Short mmCIF file of C-alpha atoms in Angstrom, two decimals:
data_model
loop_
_atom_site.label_atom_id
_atom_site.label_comp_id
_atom_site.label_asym_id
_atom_site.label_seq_id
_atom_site.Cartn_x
_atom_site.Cartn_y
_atom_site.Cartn_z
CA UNK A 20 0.00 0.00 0.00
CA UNK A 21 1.65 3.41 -0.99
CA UNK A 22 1.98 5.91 1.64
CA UNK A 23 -0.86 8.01 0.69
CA UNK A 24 -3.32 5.29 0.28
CA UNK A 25 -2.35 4.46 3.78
CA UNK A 26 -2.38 7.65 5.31
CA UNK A 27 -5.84 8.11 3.58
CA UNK A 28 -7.34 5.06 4.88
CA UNK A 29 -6.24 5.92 8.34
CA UNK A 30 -7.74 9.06 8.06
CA UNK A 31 -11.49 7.54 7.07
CA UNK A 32 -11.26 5.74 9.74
CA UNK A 33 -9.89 8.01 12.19
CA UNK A 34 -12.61 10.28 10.86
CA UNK A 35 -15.44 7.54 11.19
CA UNK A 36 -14.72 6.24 14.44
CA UNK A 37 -14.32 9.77 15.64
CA UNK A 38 -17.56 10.66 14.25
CA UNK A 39 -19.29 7.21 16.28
CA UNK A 40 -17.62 7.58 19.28
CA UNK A 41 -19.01 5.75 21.94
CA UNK A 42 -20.10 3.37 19.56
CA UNK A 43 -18.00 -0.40 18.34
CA UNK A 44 -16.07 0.56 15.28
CA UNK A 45 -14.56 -2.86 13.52
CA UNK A 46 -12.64 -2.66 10.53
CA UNK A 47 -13.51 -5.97 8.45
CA UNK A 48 -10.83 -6.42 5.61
CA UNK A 49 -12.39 -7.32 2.29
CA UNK A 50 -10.99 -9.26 -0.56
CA UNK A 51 -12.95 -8.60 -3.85
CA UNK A 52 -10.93 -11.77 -4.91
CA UNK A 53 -8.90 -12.61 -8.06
CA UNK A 54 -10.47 -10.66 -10.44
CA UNK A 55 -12.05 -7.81 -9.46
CA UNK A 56 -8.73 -7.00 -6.35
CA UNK A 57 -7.64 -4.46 -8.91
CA UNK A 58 -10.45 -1.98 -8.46
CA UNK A 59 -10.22 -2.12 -4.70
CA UNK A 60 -6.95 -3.68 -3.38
CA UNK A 61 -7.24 -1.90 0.23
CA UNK A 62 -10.84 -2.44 0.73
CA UNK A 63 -12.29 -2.20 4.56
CA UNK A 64 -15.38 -1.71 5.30
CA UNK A 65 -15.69 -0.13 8.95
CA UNK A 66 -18.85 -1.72 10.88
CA UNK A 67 -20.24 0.55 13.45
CA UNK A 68 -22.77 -0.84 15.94
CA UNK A 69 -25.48 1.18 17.73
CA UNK A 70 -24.62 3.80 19.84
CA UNK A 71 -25.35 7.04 21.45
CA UNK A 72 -25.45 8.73 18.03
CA UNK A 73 -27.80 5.95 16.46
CA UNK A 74 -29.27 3.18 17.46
CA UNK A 75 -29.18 1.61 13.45
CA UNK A 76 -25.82 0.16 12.51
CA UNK A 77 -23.78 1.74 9.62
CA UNK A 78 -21.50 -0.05 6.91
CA UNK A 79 -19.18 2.49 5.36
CA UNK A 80 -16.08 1.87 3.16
CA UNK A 81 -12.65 2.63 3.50
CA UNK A 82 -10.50 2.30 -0.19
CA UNK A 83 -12.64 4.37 -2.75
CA UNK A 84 -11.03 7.28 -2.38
CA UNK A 85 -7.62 5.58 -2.72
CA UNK A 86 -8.66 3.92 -5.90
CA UNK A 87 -10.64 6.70 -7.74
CA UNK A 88 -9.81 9.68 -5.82
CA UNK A 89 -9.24 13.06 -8.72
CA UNK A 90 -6.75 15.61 -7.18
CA UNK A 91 -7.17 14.58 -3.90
CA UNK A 92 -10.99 14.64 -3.90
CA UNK A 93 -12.83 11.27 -3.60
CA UNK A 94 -15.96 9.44 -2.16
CA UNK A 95 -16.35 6.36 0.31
CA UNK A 96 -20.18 5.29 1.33
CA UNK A 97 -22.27 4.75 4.04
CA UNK A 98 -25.25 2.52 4.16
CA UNK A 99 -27.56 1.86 7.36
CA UNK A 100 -29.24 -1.11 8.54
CA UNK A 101 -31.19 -2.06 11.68
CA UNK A 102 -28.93 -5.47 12.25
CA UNK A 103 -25.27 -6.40 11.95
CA UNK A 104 -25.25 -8.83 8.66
CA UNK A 105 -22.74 -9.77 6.44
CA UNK A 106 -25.22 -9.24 3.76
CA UNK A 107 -24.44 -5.26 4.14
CA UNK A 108 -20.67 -5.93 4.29
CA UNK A 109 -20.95 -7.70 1.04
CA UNK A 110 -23.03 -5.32 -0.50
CA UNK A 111 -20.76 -2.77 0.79
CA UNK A 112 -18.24 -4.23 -1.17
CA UNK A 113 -20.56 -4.17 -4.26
CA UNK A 114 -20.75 -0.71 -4.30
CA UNK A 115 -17.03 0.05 -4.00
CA UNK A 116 -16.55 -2.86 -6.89
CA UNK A 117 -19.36 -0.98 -9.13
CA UNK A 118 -18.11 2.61 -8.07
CA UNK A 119 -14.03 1.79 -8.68
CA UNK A 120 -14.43 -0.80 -11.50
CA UNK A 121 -16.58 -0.30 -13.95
CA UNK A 122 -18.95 2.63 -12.94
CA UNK A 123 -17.93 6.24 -11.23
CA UNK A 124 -21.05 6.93 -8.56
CA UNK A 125 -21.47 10.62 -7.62
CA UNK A 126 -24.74 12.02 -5.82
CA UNK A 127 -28.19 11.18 -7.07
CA UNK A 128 -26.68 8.15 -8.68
CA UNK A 129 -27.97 4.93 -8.18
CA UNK A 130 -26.79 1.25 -8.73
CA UNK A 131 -28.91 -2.29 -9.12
CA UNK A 132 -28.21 -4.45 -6.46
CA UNK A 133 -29.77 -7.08 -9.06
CA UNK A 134 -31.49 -8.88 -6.12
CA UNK A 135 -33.43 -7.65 -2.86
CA UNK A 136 -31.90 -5.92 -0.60
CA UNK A 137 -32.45 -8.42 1.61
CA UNK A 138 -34.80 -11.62 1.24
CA UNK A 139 -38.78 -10.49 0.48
CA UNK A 140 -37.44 -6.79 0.51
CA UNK A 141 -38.71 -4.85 -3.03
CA UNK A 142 -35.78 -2.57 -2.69
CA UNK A 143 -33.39 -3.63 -5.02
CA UNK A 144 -31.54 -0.26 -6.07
CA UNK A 145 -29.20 1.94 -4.15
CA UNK A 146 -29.73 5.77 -4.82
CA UNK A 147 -26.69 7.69 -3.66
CA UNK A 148 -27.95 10.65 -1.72
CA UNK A 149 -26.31 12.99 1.10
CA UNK A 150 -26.22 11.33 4.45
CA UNK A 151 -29.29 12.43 6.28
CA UNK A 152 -29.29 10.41 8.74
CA UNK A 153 -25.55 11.38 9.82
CA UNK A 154 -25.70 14.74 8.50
CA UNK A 155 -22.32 16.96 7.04
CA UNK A 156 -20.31 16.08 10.29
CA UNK A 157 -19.64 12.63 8.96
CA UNK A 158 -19.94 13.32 4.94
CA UNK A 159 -17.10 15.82 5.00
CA UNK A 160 -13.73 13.76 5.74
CA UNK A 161 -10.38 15.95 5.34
CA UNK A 162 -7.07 14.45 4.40
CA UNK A 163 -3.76 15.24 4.35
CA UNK A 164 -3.57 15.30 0.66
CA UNK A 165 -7.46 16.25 -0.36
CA UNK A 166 -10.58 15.03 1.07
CA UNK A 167 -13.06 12.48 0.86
CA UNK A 168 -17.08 12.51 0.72
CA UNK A 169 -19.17 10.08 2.20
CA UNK A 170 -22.65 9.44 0.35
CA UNK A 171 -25.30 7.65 1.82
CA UNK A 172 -26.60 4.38 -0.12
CA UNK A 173 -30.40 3.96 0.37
CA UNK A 174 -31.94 1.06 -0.81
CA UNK A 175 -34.66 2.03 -2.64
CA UNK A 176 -37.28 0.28 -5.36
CA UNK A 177 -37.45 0.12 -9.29
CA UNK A 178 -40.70 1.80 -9.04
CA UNK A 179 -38.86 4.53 -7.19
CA UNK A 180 -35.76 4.49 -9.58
CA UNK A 181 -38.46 4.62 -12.15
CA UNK A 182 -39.73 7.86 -10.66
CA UNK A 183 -36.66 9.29 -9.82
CA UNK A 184 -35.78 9.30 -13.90
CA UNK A 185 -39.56 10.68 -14.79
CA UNK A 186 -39.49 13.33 -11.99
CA UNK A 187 -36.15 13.88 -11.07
CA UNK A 188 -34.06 13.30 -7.53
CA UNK A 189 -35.22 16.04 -5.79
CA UNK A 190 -39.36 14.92 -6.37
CA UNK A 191 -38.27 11.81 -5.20
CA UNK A 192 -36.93 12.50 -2.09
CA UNK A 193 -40.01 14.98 -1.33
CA UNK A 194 -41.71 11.40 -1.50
CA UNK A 195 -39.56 9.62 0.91
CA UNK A 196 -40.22 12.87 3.48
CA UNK A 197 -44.10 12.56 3.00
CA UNK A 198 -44.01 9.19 3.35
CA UNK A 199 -41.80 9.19 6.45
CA UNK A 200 -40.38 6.33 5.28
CA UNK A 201 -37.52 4.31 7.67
CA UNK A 202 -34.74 3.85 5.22
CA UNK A 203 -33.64 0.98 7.36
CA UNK A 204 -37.11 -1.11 7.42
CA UNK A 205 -36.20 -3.49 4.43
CA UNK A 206 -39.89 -4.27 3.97
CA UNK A 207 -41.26 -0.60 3.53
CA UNK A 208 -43.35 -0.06 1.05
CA UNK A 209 -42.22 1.63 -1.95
CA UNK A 210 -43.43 5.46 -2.30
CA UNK A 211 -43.92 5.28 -6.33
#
């Protein structure tokens, strides 16, 4: 690992387990495997368990920014869930596969998870949005050499995807406030 990706990975999460303390912060090592290593070679995901800041957990990623980072600027994700489950580790690892291999993710993006989100869930998308639930004292993540952005990754439905592309990000995400909706209920019904 070069010095900067190191030094950049400490920082995330330095800046994550800063942001949850008083919560369990474990840094789970993830091998995309043969193939796909390339895209990713330093990925973590850092597992945060409830706390006094939220009683969800959170899955966010540590190696994005390393591998796709432009003049020192760069995103790593967050995704929240009402249980600890590999399931979100491994879909963490998705997203920094999709974002750093193949696809660049940015804001109002969104990816196909290509199955639910979990078992009898209809969400099967993730829409990048700005971390509500953390708010701008966990997106914003300065380095020593730039600084990273963490996006939230909300599952969300086709039907909602479909919306989003009709009406546009913002008209969804009036929805989601109307609807109160609990992005971590994998069963919630979808708002389009």
């Amino acid at each position: 690992m070069s010095e900067a990706r190191l030094l950049a990975a400490k920082a995330v999460e330095s800046h994550v387990r800063a942001f949850f303390m008083g919560h369990i912060v474990e840094a789970v090592d993830f091998d995309l495997g043969p193939e796909r290593r390339e895209s990713v070679p330093d990925l973590r995901v850092l597992v945060v368990g409830p706390g006094p800041r939220s009683d969800s957990w959170a899955y966010v990623t540590a190696g994005c920014w390393a591998s796709m980072n432009k003049h020192g600027h760069g995103l790593e994700f967050v995704m929240t869930a009402g249980t600890r489950d590999k399931r979100f580790v491994e879909l963490m690892a998705m997203i920094a596969f999709y974002h750093c291999g193949r696809h660049q993710l940015d804001l109002r993006h969104s990816m196909p998870i290509g199955e639910p989100w979990v078992p009898g869930s209809t969400c099967d998308h993730l829409l990048i949005s700005l971390p509500y639930l953390h708010g701008p004292d966990l997106e914003h993540c300065p380095l020593p050499e730039g600084h990273v952005r963490i996006l939230w990754t909300l599952p969300v439905t086709t039907a909602e995807i479909e919306f989003r592309r009709r009406h546009g990000h913002e008209a969804l995400e009036q929805l989601f406030d109307k609807a109160e909706i609990i992005p971590t209920d994998p069963f919630r019904e979808s708002v389009a």
